[in-house]
Coordinates of C-alpha atoms in Angstrom, one line a residue:
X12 CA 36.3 -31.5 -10.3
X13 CA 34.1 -28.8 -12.2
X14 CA 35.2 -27.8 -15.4
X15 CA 35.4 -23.4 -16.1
X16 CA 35.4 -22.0 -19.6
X17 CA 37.3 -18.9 -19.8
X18 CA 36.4 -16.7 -23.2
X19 CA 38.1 -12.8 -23.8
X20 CA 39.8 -11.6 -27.3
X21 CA 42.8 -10.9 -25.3
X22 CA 45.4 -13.9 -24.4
X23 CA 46.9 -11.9 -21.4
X24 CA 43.6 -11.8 -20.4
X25 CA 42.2 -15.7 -20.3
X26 CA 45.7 -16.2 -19.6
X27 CA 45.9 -14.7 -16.6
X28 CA 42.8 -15.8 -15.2
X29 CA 44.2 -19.3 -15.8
X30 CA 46.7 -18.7 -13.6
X31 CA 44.7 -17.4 -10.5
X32 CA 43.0 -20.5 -10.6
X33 CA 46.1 -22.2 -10.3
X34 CA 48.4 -20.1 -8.1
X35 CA 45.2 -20.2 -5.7
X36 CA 44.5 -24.1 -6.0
X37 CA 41.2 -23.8 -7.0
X38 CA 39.8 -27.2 -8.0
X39 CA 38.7 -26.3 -11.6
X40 CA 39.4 -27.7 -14.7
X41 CA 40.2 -24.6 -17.5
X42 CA 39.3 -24.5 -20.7
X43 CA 40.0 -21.1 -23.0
X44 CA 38.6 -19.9 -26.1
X45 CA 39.6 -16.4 -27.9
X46 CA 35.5 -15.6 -28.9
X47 CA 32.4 -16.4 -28.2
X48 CA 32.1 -18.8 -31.7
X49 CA 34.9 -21.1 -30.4
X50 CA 33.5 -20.8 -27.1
X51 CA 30.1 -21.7 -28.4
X52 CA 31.8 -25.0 -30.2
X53 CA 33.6 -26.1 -27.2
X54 CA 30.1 -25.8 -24.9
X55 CA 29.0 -28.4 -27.7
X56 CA 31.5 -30.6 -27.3
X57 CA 32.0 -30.9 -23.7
X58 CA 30.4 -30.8 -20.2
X59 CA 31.1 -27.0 -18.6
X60 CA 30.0 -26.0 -15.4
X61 CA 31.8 -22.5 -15.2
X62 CA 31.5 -20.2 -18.2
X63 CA 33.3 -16.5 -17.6
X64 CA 33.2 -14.5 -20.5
X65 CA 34.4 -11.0 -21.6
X66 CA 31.4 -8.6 -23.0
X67 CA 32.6 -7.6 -26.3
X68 CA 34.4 -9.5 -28.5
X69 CA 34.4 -10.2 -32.2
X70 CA 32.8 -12.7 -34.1
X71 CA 30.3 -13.3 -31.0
X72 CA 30.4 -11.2 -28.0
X73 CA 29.5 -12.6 -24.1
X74 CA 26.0 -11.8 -24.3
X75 CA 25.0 -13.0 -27.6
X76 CA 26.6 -16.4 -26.7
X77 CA 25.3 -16.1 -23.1
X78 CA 21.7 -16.2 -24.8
X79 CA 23.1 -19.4 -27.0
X80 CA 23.8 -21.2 -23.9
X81 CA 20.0 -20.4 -22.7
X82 CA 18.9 -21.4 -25.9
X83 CA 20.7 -24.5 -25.9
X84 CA 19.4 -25.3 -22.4
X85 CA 22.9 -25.8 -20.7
X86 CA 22.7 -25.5 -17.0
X87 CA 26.0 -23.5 -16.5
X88 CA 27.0 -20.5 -13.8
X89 CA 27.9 -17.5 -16.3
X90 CA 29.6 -14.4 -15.0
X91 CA 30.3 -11.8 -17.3
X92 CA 33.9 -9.3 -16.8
X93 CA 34.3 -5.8 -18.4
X94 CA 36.0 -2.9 -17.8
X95 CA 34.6 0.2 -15.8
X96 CA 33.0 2.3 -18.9
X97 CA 31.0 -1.2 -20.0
X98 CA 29.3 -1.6 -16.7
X99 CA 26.2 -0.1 -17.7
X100 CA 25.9 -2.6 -20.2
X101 CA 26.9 -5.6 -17.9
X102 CA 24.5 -4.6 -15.5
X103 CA 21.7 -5.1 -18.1
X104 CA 23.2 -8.5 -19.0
X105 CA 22.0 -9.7 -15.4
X106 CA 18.5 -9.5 -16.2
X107 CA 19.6 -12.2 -18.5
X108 CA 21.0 -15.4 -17.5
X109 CA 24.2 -14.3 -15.9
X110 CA 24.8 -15.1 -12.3
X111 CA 27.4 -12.8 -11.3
X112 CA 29.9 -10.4 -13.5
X113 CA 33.5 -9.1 -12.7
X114 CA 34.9 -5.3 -13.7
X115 CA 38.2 -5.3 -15.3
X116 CA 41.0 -5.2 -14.4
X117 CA 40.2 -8.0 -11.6
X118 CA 40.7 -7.6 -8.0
X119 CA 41.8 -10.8 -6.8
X120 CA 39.6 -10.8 -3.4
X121 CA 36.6 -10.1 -5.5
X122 CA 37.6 -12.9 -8.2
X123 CA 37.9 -15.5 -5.8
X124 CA 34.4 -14.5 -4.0
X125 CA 32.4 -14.8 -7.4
X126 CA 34.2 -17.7 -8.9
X127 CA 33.7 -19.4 -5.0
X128 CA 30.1 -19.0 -5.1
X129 CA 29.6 -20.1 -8.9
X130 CA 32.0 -24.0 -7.4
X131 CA 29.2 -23.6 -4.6
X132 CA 26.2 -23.3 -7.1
X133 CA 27.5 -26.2 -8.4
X134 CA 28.1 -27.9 -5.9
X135 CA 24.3 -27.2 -4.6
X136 CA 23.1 -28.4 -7.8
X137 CA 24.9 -31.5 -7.6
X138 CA 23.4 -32.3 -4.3
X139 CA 19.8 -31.6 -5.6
X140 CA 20.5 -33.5 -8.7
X141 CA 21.8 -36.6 -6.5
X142 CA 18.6 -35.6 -4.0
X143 CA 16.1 -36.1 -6.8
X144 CA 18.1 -39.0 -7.9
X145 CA 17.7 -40.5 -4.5
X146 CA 13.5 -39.5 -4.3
X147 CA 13.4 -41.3 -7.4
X148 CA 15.2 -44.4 -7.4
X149 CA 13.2 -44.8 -3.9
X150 CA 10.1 -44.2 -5.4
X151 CA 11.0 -46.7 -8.3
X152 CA 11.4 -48.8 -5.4
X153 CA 8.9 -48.7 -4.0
X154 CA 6.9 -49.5 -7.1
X155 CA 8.9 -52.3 -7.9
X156 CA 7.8 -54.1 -4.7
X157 CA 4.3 -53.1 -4.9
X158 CA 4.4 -54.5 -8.3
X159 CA 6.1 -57.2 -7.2
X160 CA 4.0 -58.0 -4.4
X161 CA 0.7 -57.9 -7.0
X162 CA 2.3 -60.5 -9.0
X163 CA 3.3 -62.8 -6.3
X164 CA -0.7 -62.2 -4.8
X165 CA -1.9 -63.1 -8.4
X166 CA 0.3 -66.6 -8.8
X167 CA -1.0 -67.4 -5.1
X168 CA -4.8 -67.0 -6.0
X169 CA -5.2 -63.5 -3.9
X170 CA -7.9 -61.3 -5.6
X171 CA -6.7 -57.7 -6.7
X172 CA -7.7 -54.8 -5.8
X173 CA -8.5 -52.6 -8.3
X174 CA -8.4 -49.5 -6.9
X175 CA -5.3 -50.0 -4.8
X176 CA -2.9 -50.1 -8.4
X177 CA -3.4 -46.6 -9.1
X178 CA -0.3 -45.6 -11.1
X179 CA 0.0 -46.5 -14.8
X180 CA 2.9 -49.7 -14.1
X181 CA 0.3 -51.3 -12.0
X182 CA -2.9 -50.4 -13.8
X183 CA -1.7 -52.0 -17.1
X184 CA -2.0 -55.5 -15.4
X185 CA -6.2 -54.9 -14.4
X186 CA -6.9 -52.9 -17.4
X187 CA -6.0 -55.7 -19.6
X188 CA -3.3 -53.7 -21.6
X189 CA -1.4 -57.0 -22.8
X190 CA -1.1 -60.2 -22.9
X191 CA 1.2 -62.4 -20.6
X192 CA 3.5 -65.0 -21.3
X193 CA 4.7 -67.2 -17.4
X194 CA 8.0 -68.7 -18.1
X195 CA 8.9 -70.7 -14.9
X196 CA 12.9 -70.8 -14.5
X197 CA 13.8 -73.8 -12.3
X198 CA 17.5 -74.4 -11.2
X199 CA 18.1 -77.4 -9.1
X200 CA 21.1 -75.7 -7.4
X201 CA 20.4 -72.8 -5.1
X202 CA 21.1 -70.2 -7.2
X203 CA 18.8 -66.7 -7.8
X204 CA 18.9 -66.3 -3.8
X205 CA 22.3 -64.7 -4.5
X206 CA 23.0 -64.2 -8.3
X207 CA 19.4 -62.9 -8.8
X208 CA 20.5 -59.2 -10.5
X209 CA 23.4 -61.2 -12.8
X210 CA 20.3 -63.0 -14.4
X211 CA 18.1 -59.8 -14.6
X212 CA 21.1 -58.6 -16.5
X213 CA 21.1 -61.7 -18.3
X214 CA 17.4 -60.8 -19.4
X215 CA 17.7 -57.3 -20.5
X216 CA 20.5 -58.7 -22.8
X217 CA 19.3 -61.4 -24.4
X218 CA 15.1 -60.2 -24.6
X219 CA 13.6 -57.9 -26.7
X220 CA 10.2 -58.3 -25.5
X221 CA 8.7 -56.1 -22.7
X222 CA 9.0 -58.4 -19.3
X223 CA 8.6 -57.9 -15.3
X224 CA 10.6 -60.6 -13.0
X225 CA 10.0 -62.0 -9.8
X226 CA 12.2 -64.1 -8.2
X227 CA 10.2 -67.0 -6.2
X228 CA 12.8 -69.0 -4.3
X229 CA 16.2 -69.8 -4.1
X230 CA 15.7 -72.4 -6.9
X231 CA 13.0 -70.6 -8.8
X232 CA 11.7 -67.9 -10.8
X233 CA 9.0 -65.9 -12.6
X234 CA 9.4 -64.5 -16.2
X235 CA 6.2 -62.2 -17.1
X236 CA 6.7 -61.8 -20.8
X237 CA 4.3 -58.5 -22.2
X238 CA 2.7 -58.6 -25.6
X239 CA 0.0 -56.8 -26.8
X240 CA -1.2 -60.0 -28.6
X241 CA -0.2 -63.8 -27.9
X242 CA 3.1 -64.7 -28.7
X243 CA 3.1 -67.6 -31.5
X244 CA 4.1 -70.9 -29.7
X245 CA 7.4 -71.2 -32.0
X246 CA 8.8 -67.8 -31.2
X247 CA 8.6 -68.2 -27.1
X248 CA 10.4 -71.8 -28.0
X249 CA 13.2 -70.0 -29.7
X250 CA 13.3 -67.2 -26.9
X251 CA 13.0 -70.2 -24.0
X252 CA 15.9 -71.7 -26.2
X253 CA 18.0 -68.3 -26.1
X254 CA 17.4 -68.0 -22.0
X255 CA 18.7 -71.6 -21.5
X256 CA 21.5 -70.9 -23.6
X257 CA 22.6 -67.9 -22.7
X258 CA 22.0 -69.0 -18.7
X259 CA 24.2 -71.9 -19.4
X260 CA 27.2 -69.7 -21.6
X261 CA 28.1 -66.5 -19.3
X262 CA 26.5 -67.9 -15.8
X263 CA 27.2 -71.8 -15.9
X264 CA 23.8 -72.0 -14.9
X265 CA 22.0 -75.4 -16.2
X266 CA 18.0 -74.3 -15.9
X267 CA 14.4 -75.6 -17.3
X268 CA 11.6 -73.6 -18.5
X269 CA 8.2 -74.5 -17.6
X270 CA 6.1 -71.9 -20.8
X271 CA 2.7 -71.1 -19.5
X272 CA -0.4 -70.3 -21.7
X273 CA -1.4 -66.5 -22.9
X274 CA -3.7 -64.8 -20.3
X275 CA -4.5 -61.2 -20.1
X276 CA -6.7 -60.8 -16.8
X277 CA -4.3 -61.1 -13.4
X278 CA -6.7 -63.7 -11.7
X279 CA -5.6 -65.9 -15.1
X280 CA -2.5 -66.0 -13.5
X281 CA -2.9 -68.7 -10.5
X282 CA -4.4 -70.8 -12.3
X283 CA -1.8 -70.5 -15.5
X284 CA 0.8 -71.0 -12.9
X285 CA -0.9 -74.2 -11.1
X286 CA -0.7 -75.7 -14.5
X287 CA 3.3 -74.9 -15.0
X288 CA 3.6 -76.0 -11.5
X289 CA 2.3 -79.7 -12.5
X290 CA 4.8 -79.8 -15.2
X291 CA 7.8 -79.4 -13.3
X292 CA 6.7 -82.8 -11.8
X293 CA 7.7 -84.3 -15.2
X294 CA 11.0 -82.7 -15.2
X295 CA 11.9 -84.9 -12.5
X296 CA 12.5 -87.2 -15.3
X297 CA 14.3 -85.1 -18.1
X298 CA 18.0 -84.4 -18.1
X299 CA 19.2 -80.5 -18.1
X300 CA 18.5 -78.1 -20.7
X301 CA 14.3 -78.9 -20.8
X302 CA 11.7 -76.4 -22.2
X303 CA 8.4 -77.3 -21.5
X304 CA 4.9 -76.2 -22.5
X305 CA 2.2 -76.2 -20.1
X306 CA -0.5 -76.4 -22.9
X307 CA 1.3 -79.3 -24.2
X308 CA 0.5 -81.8 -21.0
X309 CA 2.2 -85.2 -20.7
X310 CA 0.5 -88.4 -20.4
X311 CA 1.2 -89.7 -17.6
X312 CA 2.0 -93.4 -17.6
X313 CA 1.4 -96.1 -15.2
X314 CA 3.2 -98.8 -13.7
X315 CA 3.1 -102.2 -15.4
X316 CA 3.1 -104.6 -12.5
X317 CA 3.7 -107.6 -15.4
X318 CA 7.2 -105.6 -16.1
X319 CA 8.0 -104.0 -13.0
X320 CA 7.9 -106.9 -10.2
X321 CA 10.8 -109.6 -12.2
X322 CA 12.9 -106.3 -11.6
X323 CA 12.0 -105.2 -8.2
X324 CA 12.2 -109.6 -7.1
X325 CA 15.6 -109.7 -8.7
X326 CA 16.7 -106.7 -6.7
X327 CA 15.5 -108.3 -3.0
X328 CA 16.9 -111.3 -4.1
X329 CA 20.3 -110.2 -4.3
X330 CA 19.8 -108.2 -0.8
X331 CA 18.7 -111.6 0.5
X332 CA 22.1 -113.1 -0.5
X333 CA 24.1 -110.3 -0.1
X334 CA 24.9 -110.1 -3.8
X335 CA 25.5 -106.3 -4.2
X336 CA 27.0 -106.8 -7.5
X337 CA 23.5 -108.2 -8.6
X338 CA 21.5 -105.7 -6.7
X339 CA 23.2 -102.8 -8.4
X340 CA 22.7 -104.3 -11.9
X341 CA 19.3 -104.8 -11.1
X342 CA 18.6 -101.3 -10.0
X343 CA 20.3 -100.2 -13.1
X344 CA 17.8 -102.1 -14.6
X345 CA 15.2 -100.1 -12.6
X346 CA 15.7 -96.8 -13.8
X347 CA 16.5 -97.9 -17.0
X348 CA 12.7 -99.0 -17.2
X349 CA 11.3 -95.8 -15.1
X350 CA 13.6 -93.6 -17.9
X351 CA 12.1 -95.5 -21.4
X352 CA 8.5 -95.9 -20.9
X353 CA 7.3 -92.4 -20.2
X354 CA 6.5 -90.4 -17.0
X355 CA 5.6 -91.9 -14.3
X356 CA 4.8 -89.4 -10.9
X357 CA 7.9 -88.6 -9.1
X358 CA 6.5 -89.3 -5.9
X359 CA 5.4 -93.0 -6.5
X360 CA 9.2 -93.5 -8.0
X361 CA 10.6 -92.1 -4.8
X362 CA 8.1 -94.6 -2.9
X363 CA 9.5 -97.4 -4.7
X364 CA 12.5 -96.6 -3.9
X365 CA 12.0 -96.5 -0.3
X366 CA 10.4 -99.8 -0.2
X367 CA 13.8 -101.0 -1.5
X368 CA 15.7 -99.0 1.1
X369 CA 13.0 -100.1 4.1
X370 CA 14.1 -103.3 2.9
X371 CA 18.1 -103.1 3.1
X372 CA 17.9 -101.1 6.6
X373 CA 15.6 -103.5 8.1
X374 CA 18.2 -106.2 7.6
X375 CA 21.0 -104.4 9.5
X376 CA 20.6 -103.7 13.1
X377 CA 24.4 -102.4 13.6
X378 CA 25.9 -99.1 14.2
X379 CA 25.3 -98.0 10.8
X380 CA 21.7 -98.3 10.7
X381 CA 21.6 -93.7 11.6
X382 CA 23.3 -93.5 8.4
X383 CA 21.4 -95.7 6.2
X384 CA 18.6 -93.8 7.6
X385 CA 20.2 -90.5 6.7
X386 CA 20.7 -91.9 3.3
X387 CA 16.7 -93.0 2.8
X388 CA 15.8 -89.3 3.9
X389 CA 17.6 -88.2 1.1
X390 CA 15.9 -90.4 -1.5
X391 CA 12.6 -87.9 -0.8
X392 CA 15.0 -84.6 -1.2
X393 CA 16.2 -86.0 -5.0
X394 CA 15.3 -83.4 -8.0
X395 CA 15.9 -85.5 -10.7
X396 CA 15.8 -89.5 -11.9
X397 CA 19.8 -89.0 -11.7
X398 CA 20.3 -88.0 -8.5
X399 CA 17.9 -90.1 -7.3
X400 CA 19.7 -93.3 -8.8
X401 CA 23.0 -91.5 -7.6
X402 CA 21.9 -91.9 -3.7
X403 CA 20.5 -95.6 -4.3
X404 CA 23.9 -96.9 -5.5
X405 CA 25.6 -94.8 -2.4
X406 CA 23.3 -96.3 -0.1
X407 CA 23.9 -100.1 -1.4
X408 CA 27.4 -99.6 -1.2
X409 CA 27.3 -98.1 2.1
X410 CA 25.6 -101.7 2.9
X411 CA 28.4 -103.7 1.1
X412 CA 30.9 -101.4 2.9
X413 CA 29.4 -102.1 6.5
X414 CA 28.4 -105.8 5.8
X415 CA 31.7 -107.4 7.5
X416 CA 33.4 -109.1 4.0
X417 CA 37.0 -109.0 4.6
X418 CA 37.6 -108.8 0.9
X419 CA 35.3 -105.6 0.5
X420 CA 38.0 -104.1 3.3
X421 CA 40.4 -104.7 1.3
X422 CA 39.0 -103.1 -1.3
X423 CA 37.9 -100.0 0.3
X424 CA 41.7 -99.7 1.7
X425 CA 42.7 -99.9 -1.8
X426 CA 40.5 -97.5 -2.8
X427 CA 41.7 -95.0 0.2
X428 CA 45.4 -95.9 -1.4
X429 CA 44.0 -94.6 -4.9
X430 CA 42.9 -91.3 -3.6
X431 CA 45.5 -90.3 -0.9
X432 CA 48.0 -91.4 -4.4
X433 CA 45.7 -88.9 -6.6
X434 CA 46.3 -86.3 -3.4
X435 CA 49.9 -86.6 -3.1
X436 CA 50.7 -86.4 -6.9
X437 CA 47.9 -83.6 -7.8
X438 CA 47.9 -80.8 -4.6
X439 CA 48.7 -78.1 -7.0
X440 CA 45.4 -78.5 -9.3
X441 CA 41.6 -77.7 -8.2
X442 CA 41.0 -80.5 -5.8
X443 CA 37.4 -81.0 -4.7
X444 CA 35.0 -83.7 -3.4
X445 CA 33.0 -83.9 -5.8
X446 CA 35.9 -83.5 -9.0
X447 CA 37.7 -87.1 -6.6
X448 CA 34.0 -88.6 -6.6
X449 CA 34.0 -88.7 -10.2
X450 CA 37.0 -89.7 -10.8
X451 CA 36.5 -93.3 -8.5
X452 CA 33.2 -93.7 -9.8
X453 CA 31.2 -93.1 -6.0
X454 CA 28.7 -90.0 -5.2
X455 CA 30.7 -87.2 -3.2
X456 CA 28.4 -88.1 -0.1
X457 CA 29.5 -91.7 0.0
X458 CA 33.3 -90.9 -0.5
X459 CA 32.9 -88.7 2.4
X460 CA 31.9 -91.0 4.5
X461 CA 34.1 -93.5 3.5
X462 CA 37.2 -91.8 3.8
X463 CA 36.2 -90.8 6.9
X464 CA 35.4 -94.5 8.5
X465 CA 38.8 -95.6 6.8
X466 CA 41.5 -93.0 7.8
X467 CA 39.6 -91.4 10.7
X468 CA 39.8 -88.1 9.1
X469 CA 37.6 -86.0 6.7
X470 CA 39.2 -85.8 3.1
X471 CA 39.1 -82.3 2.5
X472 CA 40.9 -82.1 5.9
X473 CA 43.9 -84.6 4.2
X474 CA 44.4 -82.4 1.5
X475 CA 44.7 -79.4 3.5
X476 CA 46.7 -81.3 5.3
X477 CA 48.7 -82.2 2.3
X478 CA 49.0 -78.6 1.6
X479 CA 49.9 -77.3 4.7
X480 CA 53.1 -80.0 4.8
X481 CA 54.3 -78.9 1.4
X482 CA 54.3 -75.2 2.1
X483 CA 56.2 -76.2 4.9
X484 CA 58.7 -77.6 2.3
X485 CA 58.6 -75.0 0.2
X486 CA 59.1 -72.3 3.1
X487 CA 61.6 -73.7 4.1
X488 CA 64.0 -75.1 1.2
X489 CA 63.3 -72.0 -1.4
X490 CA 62.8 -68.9 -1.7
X491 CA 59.7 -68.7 -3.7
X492 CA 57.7 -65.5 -2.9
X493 CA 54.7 -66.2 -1.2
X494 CA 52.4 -65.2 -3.7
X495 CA 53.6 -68.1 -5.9
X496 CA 53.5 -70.5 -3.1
X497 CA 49.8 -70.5 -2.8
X498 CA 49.2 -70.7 -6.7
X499 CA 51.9 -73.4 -6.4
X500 CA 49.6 -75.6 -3.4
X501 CA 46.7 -75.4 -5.4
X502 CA 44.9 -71.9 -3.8
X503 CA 43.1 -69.7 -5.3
X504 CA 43.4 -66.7 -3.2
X505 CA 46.9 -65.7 -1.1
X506 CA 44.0 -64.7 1.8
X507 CA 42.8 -68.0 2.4
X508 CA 46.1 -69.6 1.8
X509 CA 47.5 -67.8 4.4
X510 CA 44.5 -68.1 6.9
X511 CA 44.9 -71.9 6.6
X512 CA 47.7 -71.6 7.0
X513 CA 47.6 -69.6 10.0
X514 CA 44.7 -72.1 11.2
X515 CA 46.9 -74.9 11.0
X516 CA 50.5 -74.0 12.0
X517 CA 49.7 -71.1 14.6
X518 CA 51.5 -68.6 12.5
X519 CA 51.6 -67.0 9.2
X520 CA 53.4 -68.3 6.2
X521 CA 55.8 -65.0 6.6
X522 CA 56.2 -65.5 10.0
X523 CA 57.0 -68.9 10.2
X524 CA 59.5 -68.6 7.1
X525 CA 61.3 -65.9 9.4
X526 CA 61.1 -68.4 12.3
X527 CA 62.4 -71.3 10.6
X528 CA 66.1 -72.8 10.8

């Protein structure tokens, strides 16, 4: 809705073109002011789009403050009333600013043609306003990917044409305007691919130094930090610190920083980022939260065959006698080793562990043997020492699981008892694999399976299940609403609540509450 300012000396006169406006439904917004000084303040003060003034008045009259509005530079439709014997004098005001005037007293036909042509000048300046808005943010664009697309040519070794980046965004990278900081931001959980404009936000709130972004891959991304002189080693620490902080605070995003070294020249940049690219290999070995400095390279320790072999002998020994107890103590072992005497190259750990594995599958020719293979292709898709260690205990107690000992049944039954019991007792809180995985001490991948093998049935299909019969209960022995039901089972939203619900009892909860004995 536009907004009109109505300014004449005369009440019954501002007054009554209020109520025009009104009795004729015009969508305007009135404002009134007895002169042109109060008119003047309230132009100050707020957004007009309409201004119709009276000629003379005291204090100010309509064309004096018609040439304060041009002064001012306020983009507002004026139109100027006066009676018959001022016309002369309006007339003259045209050659001014004014778009269109009105002779008192007002013929109402007339009134509403002027005053519809100054909402139509509005509303034609709106659309070129949102037009130019539109030519612009394309352009930007447009820019942004061309700028992008130099970056991402730079980090990948593609020379630069020069005379392609004509505008001054692009030119500031080959005319060596500043110097550039690389921060690498590596998340091991797929992550920028959708939330990549919550961490750009992120960015512009928490750096004060001059930056360009690219995002690299679902788990990756590039931070270009400007400067027109290297920044000192201790400040981009602090500002890596701040990123992985504030990353963790408002997104819940654990990520490392690789920092690369100060270059100024864009073919710097591949091989800066070949040399942050070698350090993530390191990280392989470091918990969450790491900032690392590609200037600052680690040494990169070998295997001590003296050390290593007791540990990996003790480990085949207790495959060779079935002693999974031992064998899992003995890979603990392991990666206690691997963690404590440096960094080793994640891709000889990974081998080592697959000689284990090789090992353990080649000893079981059964039914199982697709799974244990399933389990060795995952050793090679670990990100960290962690997860790797995670999948080596799954896979030696899938082995333990599949190896025939009645008393390991038992014990996977009880341990089926202890989670359909956690189930039953805790429907109504935030159940999840991996939150029951935890909690019984197995990887969320090996509980799958298990509970699968044991009860024939998935276990995010029990709990559903679990679910489903409860709201059955509740449906039908209360009265609860609906909309505490699902809050009541454990849901988060009333949508899905009730599209499981549908999925699993044909009908809606509604439905089947109305359907019920």
């Amino acid at each position: 809705m536009y907004r009109i300012l109505i300014v004449d000396d005369e009440r019954i006169e501002r007054e009554g073109i209020q109520q025009l406006i009104q009795e004729h439904h015009l969508e305007l917004e009135t404002l009134l002011a007895a002169n042109g000084e109060i008119a003047l303040e309230i132009l100050q003060k707020h957004k007009i789009d309409i201004l119709i003034t009276d000629i003379k008045m005291p204090f100010m009259d309509g064309l004096e403050l018609s040439e304060k509005v041009s002064s001012l530079g306020l983009d507002i439709e004026m139109i100027i009333f006066s009676a018959y014997h001022e016309f002369e004098y309006a007339r003259r005001a045209l050659r001014t600013n004014i778009s269109n005037y009105l002779l008192k007293p007002v013929h109402i036909p007339e009134f509403l043609s002027v005053v519809s042509e100054a909402i139509q000048a509005c509303e034609d300046k709106a659309a070129e306003k949102m037009r130019n808005e539109q030519l612009v943010e394309g352009y930007n664009r447009g820019l942004l990917y061309e700028k992008e697309k130099m970056l991402l040519d730079s980090l990948n070794g593609v020379k630069i044409n020069t005379e392609a980046w004509m505008s001054p965004e692009l030119l500031e990278y080959v005319q060596h305007k500043h110097w550039l900081h690389m921060i690498l931001v590596d998340c091991r959980r797929k992550f920028f691919d959708i939330h990549n404009d919550e961490f750009i936000r992120l960015l512009h709130d928490n750096l004060s130094y001059a930056f360009d972004y690219v995002n690299l891959s679902e788990h990756q991304s590039m931070l270009f930090i400007k400067h027109p002189r290297p920044v000192p080693k201790e400040t981009l620490r602090m500002l890596g610190d701040q990123i992985i902080r504030a990353a963790a605070g408002s997104l819940e995003l654990n990520v490392g920083l690789v920092i690369g070294r100060a270059v100024n020249q864009p073919e710097q940049l591949y091989d800066a980022y070949t040399e942050m690219e070698q350090m993530l290999e390191f990280k392989f070995f470091m918990d969450e939260y790491t900032l690392l400095f590609a200037d600052e390279p680690f040494e990169q320790a070998g295997f001590d065959e003296i050390e290593l072999n007791p540990i990996l002998d003790k480990v085949y020994q207790c495959l060779e006698y079935n002693d999974f107890t031992g064998a899992k103590y003995s890979i603990e072992l392991l990666f206690t080793y691997l963690r404590t005497k440096g960094q080793f190259s994640s891709l000889y750990t990974k081998f080592i562990c697959s000689e284990i594995m090789k090992k353990v599958v080649t000893r079981e020719k059964n039914r199982e043997t697709a799974e244990m293979n399933h389990y060795l292709e995952q050793i090679h898709k670990t990100v960290s020492l962690q997860d790797l260690k995670d999948h080596m205990f799954a896979i030696l107690s899938l082995m333990e699981s599949v190896s025939g000992a009645s008393p390991k049944k038992a014990a996977n039954l009880k341990l089926i008892r202890t989670i359909t019991d956690v189930i039953d007792k805790e429907y109504d809180q935030d159940l999840s694999l991996e939150g029951i995985a935890e909690r019984v001490y197995l990887t969320p991948s090996y509980l799958s399976y298990l509970f699968k093998k044991e009860t024939g049935q998935s276990l995010i299909r029990y709990i559903t299940q679990v679910r489903m019969d409860k709201a059955v209960e509740l449906l039908n022995t209360t009265n609860m609403k609906i909309v505490d039901i699902y809050k009541k089972l454990g849901y988060r939203s009333s949508t899905y609540f009730i599209q499981t619900f549908r999925n699993y009892h044909g009908v809606t909860p509604a439905r089947f509450r109305e359907g019920s004995p």
